[in-house]
CSV table of C-alpha atoms in Angstrom, one decimal:
chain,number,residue,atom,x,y,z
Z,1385,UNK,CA,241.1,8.7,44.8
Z,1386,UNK,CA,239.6,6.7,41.7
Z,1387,UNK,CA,236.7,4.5,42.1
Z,1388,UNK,CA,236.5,0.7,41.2
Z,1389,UNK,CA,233.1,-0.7,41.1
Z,1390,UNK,CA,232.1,-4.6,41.5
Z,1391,UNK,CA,229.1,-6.4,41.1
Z,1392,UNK,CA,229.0,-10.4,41.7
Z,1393,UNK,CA,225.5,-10.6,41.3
Z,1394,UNK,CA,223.6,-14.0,41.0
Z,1395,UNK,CA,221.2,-12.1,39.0
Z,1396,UNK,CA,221.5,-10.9,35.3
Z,1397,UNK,CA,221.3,-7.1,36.3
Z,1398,UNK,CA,219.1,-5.7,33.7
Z,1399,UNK,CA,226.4,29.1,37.3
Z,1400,UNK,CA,220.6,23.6,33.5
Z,1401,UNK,CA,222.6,21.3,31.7
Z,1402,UNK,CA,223.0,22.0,27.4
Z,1403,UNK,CA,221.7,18.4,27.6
Z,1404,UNK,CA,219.6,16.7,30.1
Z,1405,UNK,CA,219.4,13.1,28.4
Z,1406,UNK,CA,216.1,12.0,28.9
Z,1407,UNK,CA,214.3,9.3,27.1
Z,1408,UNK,CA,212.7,12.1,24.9
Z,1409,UNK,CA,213.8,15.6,24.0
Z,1410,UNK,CA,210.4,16.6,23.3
Z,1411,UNK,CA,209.4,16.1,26.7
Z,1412,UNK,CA,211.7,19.1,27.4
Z,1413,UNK,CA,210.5,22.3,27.5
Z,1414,UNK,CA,211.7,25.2,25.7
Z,1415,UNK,CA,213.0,26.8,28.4
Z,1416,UNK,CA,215.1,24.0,30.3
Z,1417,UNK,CA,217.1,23.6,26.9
Z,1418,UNK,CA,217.7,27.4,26.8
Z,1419,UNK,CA,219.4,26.7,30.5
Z,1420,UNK,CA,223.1,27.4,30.9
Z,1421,UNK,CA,224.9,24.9,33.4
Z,1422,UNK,CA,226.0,27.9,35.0
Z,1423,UNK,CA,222.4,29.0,35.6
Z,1424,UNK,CA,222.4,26.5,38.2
Z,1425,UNK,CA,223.9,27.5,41.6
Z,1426,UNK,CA,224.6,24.8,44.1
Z,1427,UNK,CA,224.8,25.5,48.1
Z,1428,UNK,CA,226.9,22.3,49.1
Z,1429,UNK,CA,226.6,21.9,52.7
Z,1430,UNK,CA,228.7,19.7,54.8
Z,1431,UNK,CA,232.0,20.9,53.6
Z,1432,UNK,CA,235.0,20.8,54.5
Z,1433,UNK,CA,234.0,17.7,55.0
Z,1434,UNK,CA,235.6,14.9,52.0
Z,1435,UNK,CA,232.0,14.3,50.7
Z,1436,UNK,CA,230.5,17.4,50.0
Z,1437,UNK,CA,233.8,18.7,48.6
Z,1438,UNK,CA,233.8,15.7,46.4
Z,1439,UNK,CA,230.6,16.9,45.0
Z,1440,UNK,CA,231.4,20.2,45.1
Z,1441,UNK,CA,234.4,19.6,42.9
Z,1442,UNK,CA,231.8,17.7,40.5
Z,1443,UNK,CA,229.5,20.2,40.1
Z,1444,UNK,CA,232.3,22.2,38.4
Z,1445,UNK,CA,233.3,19.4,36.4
Z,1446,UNK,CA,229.8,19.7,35.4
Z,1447,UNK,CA,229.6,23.2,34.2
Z,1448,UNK,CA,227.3,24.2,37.8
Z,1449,UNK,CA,228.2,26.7,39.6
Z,1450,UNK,CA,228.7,27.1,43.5
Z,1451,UNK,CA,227.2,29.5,45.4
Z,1452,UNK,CA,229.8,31.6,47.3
Z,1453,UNK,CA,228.3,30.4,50.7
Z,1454,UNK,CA,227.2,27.0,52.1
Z,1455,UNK,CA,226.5,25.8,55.5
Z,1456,UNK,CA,228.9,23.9,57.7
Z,1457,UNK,CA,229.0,22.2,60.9
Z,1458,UNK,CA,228.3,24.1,64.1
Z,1459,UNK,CA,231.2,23.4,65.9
Z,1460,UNK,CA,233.4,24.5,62.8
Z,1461,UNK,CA,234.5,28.3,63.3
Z,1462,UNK,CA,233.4,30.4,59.8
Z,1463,UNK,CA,236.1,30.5,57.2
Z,1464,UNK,CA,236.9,30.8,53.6
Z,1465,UNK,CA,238.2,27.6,51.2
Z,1466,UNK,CA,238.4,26.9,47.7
Z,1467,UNK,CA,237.1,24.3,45.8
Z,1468,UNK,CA,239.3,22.9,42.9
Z,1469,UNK,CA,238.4,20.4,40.3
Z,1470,UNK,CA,241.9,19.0,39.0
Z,1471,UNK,CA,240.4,17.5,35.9
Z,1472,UNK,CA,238.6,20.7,34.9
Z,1473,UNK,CA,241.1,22.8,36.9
Z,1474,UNK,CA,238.2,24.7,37.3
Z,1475,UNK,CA,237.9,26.3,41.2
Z,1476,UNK,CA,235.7,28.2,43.9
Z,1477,UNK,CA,235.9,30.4,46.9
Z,1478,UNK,CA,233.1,29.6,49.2
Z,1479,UNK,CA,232.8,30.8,52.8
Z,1480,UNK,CA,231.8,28.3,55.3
Z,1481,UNK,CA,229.0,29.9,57.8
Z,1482,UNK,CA,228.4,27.1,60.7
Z,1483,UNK,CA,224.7,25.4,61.0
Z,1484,UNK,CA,224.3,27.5,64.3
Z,1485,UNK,CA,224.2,30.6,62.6
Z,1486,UNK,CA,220.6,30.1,61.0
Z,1487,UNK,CA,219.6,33.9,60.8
Z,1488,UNK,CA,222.5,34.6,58.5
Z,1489,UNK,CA,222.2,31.1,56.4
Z,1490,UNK,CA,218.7,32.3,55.9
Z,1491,UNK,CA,219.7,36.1,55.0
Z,1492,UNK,CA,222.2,34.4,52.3
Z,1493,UNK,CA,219.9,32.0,50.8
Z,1494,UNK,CA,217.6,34.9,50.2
Z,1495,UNK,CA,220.3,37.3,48.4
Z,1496,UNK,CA,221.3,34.6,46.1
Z,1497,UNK,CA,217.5,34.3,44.8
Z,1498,UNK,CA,217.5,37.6,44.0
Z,1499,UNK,CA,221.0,37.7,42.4
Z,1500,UNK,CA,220.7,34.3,40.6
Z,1501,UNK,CA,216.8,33.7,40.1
Z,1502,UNK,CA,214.4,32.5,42.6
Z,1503,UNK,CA,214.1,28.7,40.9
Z,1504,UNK,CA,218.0,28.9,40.5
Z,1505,UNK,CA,219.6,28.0,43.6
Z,1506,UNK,CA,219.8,24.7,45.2
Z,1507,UNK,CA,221.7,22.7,47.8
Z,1508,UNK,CA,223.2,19.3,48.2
Z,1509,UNK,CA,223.6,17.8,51.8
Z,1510,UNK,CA,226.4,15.9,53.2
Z,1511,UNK,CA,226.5,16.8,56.1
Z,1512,UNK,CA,225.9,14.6,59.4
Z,1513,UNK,CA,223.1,11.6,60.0
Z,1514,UNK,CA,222.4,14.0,63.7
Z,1515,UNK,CA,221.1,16.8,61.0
Z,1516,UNK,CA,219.2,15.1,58.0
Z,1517,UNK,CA,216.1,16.1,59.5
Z,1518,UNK,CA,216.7,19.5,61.0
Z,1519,UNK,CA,218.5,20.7,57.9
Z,1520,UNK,CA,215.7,19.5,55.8
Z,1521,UNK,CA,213.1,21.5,57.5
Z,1522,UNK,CA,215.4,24.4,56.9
Z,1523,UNK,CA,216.0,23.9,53.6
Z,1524,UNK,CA,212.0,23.5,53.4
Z,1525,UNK,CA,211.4,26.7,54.9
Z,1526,UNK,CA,213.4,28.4,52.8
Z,1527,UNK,CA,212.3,27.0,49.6
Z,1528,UNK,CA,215.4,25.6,49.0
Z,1529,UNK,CA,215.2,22.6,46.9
Z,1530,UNK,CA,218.1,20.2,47.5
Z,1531,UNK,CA,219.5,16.7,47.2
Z,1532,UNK,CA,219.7,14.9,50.1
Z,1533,UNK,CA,223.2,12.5,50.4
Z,1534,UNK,CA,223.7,12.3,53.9
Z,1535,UNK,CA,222.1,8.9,55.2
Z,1536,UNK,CA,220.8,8.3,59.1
Z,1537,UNK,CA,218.1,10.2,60.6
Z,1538,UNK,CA,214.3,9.4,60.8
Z,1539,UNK,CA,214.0,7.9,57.5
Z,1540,UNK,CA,210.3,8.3,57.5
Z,1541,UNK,CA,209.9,11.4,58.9
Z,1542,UNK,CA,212.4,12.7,56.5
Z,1543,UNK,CA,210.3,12.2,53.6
Z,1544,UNK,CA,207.2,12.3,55.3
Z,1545,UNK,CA,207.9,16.4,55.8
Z,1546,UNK,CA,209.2,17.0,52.7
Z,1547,UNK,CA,206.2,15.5,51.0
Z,1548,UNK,CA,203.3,17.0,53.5
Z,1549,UNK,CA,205.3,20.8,52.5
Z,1550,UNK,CA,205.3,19.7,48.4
Z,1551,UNK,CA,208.6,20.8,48.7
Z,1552,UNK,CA,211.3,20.1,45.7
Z,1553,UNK,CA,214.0,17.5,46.7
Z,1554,UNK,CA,215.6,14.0,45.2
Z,1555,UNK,CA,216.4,11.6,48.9
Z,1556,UNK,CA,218.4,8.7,48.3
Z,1557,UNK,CA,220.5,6.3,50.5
Z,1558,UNK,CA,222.7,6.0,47.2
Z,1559,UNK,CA,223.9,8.5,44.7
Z,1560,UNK,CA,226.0,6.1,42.7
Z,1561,UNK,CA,224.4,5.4,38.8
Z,1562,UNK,CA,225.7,1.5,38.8
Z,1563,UNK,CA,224.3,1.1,42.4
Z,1564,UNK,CA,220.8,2.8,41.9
Z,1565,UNK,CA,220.6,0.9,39.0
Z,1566,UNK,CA,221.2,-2.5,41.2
Z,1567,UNK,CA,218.9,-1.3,43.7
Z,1568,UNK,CA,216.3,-1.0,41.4
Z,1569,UNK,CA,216.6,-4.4,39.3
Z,1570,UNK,CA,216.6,-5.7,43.2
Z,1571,UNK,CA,213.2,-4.0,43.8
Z,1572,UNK,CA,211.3,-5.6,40.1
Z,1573,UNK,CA,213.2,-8.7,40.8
Z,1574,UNK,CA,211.5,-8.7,45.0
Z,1575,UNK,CA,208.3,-7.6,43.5
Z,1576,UNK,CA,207.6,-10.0,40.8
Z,1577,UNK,CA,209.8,-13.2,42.6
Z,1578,UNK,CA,208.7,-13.0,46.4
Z,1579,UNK,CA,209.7,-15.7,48.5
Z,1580,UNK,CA,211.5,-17.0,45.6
Z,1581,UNK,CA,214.5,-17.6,48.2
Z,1582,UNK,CA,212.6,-19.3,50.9
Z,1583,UNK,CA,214.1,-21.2,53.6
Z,1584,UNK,CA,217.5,-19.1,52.7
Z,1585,UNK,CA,219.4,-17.7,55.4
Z,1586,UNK,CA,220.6,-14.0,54.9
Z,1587,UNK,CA,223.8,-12.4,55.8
Z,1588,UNK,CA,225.1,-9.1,55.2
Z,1589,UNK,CA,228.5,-7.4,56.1
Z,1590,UNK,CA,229.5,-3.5,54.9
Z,1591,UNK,CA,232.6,-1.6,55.7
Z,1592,UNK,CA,232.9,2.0,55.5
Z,1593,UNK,CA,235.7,4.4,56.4
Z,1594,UNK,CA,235.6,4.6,60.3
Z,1595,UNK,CA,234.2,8.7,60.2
Z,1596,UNK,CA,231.0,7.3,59.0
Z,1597,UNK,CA,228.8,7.0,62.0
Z,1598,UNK,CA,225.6,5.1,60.4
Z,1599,UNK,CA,224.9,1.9,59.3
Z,1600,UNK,CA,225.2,1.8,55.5
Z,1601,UNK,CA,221.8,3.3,53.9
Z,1602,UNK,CA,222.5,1.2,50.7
Z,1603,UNK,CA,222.8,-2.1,52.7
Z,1604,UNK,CA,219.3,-1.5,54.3
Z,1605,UNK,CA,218.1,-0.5,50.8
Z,1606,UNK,CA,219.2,-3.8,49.3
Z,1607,UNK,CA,218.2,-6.1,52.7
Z,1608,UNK,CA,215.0,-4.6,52.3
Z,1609,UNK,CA,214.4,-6.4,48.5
Z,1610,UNK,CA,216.6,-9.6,49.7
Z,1611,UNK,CA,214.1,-9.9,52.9
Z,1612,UNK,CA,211.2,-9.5,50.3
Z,1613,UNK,CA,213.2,-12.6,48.2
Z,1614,UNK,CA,213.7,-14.7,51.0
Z,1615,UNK,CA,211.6,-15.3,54.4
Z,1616,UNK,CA,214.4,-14.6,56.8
Z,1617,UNK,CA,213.8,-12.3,59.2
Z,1618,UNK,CA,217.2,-10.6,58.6
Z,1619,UNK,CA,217.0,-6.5,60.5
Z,1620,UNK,CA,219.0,-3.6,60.1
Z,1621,UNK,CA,220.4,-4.7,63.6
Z,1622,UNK,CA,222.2,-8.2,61.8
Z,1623,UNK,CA,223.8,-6.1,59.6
Z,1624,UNK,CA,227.6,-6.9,60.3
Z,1625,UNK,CA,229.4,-3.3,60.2
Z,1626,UNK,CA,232.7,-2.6,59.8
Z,1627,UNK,CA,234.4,0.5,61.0
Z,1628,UNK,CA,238.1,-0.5,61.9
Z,1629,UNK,CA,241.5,0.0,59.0
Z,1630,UNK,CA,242.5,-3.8,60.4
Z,1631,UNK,CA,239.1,-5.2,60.0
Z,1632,UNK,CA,238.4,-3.7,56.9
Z,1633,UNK,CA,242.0,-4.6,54.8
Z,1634,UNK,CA,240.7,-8.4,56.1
Z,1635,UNK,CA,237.3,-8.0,54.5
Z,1636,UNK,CA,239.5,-6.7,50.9
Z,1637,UNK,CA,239.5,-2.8,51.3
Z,1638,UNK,CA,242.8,-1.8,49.7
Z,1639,UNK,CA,245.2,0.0,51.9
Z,1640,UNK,CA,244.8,3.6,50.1
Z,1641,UNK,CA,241.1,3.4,50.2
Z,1642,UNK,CA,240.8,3.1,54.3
Z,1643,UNK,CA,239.9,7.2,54.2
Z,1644,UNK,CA,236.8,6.5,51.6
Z,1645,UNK,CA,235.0,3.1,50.7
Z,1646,UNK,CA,232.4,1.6,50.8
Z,1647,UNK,CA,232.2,-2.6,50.6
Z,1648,UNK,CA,229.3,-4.6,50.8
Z,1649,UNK,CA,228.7,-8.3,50.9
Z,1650,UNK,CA,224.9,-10.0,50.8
Z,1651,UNK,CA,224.6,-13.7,51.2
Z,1652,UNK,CA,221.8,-15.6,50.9
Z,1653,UNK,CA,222.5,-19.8,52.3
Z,1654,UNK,CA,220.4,-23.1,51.6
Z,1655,UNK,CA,218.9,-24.2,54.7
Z,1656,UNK,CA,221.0,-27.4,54.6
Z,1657,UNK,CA,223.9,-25.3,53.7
Z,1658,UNK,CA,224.8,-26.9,50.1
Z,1659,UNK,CA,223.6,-24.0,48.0
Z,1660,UNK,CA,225.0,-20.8,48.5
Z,1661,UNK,CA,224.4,-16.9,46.3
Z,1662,UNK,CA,226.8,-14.0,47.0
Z,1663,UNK,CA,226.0,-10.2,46.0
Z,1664,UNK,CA,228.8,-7.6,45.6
Z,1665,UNK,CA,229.5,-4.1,45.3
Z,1666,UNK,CA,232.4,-2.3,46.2
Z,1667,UNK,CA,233.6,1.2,46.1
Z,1668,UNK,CA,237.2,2.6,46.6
Z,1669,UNK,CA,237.0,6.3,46.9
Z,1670,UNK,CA,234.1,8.9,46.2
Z,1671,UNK,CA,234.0,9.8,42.7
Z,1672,UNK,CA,230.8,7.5,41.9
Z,1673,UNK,CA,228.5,9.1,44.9
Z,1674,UNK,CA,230.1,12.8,44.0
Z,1675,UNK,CA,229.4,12.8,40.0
Z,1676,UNK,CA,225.5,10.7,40.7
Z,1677,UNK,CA,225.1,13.9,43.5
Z,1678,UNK,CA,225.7,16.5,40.6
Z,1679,UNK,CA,223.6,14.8,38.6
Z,1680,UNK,CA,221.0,14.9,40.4
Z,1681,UNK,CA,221.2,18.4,41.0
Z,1682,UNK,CA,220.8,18.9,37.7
Z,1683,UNK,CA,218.2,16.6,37.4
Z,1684,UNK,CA,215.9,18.8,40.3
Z,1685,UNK,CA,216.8,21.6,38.5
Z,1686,UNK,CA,215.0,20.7,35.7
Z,1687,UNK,CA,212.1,19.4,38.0
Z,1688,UNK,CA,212.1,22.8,39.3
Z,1689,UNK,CA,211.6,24.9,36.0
Z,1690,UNK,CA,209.1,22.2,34.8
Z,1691,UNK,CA,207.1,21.1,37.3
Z,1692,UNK,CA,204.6,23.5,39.7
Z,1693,UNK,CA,204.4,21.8,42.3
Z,1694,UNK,CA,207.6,20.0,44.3
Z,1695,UNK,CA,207.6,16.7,45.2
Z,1696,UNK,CA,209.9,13.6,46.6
Z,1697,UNK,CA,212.2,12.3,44.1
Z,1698,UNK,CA,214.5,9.0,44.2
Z,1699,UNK,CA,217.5,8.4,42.1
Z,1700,UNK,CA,216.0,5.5,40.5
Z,1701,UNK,CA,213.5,8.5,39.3
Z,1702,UNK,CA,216.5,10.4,38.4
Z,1703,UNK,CA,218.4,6.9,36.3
Z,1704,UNK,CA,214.9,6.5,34.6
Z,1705,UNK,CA,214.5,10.1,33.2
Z,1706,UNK,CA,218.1,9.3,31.7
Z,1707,UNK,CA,219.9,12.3,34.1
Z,1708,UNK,CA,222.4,10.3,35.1
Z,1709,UNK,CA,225.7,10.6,32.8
């Protein structure tokens, strides 16, 4: 399914890569550029699921390489599928193990170090909000750096462990490059221009295909610079979500993309109601979120080999060192 991205904004929107673009090659070591795309080995959890296959079939298309197990949900009976890029026509065996099955996830994680290189392997998550934390405190404790796409879960916490264990990991609500870079001219904008919207009232309504069970992580992203802009006292609980096929054709979701999509709308309304600003973005299918997700991969990757000590990363980090293609 293709993706269409639009922004109405009122604002003007300011098995390593053999390129990480970055503002500065010199800021590169020697041996990050020596990397091989397929030096990096990605665990993408959460498939068969449609989103973690969707970034599974990007990392391909990137040149990374998937590890030939991955973690899948517990109810989901072990089994083996293959991954298939139709652009690269590039494709992958990988045996689903089920979450449950922790000793033998562990025992896996631990032969592809030593067959692939301790910093080598990493993960991506998609799986469900009920497991962000849980799976992060796995991943943790088995020095597993990985990217974080589900949304839902304690937020707070989320981060909070993965920062307290200076563990390697980018978190994000948003993997999309156009979004993350909305989000963050939303953030400067908030910072430098508080209340600059005063007396506006805020609305917000997101659709999502009706398998999603949490409330949109990029629509509390964004409320959380429009509250900053204005002096509503707009929650996460306002938030006007949309999980039905009839309700979301009516709010402009084409037909074909019911399965995967994600539609937002932000308004911001004059107190007397004469002066009104309307914020956009909507996504038809997954190929945004699944090529931003491989990036950032290889972003972490890099982090990895560079840095000594982990740490939290964001994708506006990851948009800012230039990692996002």
């Amino acid at each position: 399914m293709h993706s269409i991205l639009n922004i109405l904004s009122f604002f003007s929107l300011l098995h390593c890569s053999s390129a990480f673009v970055a503002r500065s090659q010199q800021e590169r070591s020697g041996s990050l550029l020596s990397m091989s795309s397929h030096d990096i080995h990605v665990m993408v959890n959460g498939m068969p699921g449609p989103m973690a296959t969707a970034a599974a079939e990007a990392c391909l298309r990137k040149g990374l390489s998937l590890t030939p197990v991955a973690m899948t949900g517990p109810d989901i009976p072990s089994s083996t599928i293959t991954v298939y890029d139709p652009v690269t026509e590039k494709s992958a065996d990988v045996r689903l193990i089920p979450a449950s099955e922790t000793e033998e996830i562990s025992s896996a994680i631990e032969g592809l170090k030593a067959s692939c290189g301790e910093k080598n392997v990493l993960a991506i998550d998609y799986t469900h909000p009920s497991a962000v934390n849980d799976n992060a405190l796995f991943y943790a404790a088995n020095k597993l750096p990985f990217v974080m796409g589900t949304t839902g879960g304690d937020r707070e916490k989320l981060v909070a462990d993965i920062e307290s264990s200076k563990h390697f990991a980018v978190i994000a609500p948003n993997m999309g490059k156009q979004i993350v870079a909305m989000q963050a001219a939303l953030e400067d904008l908030a910072s430098k221009y508080p209340g600059a919207f005063a007396g506006y009232k805020l609305k917000c309504k997101e659709s999502h295909q009706k398998t999603k069970a949490d409330t949109s992580g990029t629509a509390k992203a964004v409320i959380d610079s429009l509250t900053k802009l204005s002096d509503d006292k707009f929650t996460y609980d306002d938030i006007d979500m949309v999980r039905g096929d009839q309700e979301s054709i009516d709010f402009g979701v084409p037909e074909d993309a019911l399965k995967g999509h994600a539609f937002h709308t932000y308004t911001l309304t004059s107190a007397d109601g004469s002066v009104q600003f309307q914020l956009q973005h909507n996504v038809a299918g997954r190929t945004i979120y699944a090529e931003g997700t491989a990036d950032a991969v290889k972003f972490l990757a890099g982090k990895v080999q560079s840095e000594s000590e982990g740490k939290v990363y964001n994708m506006i980090n990851v948009l800012e060192e230039g990692s996002l293609e």
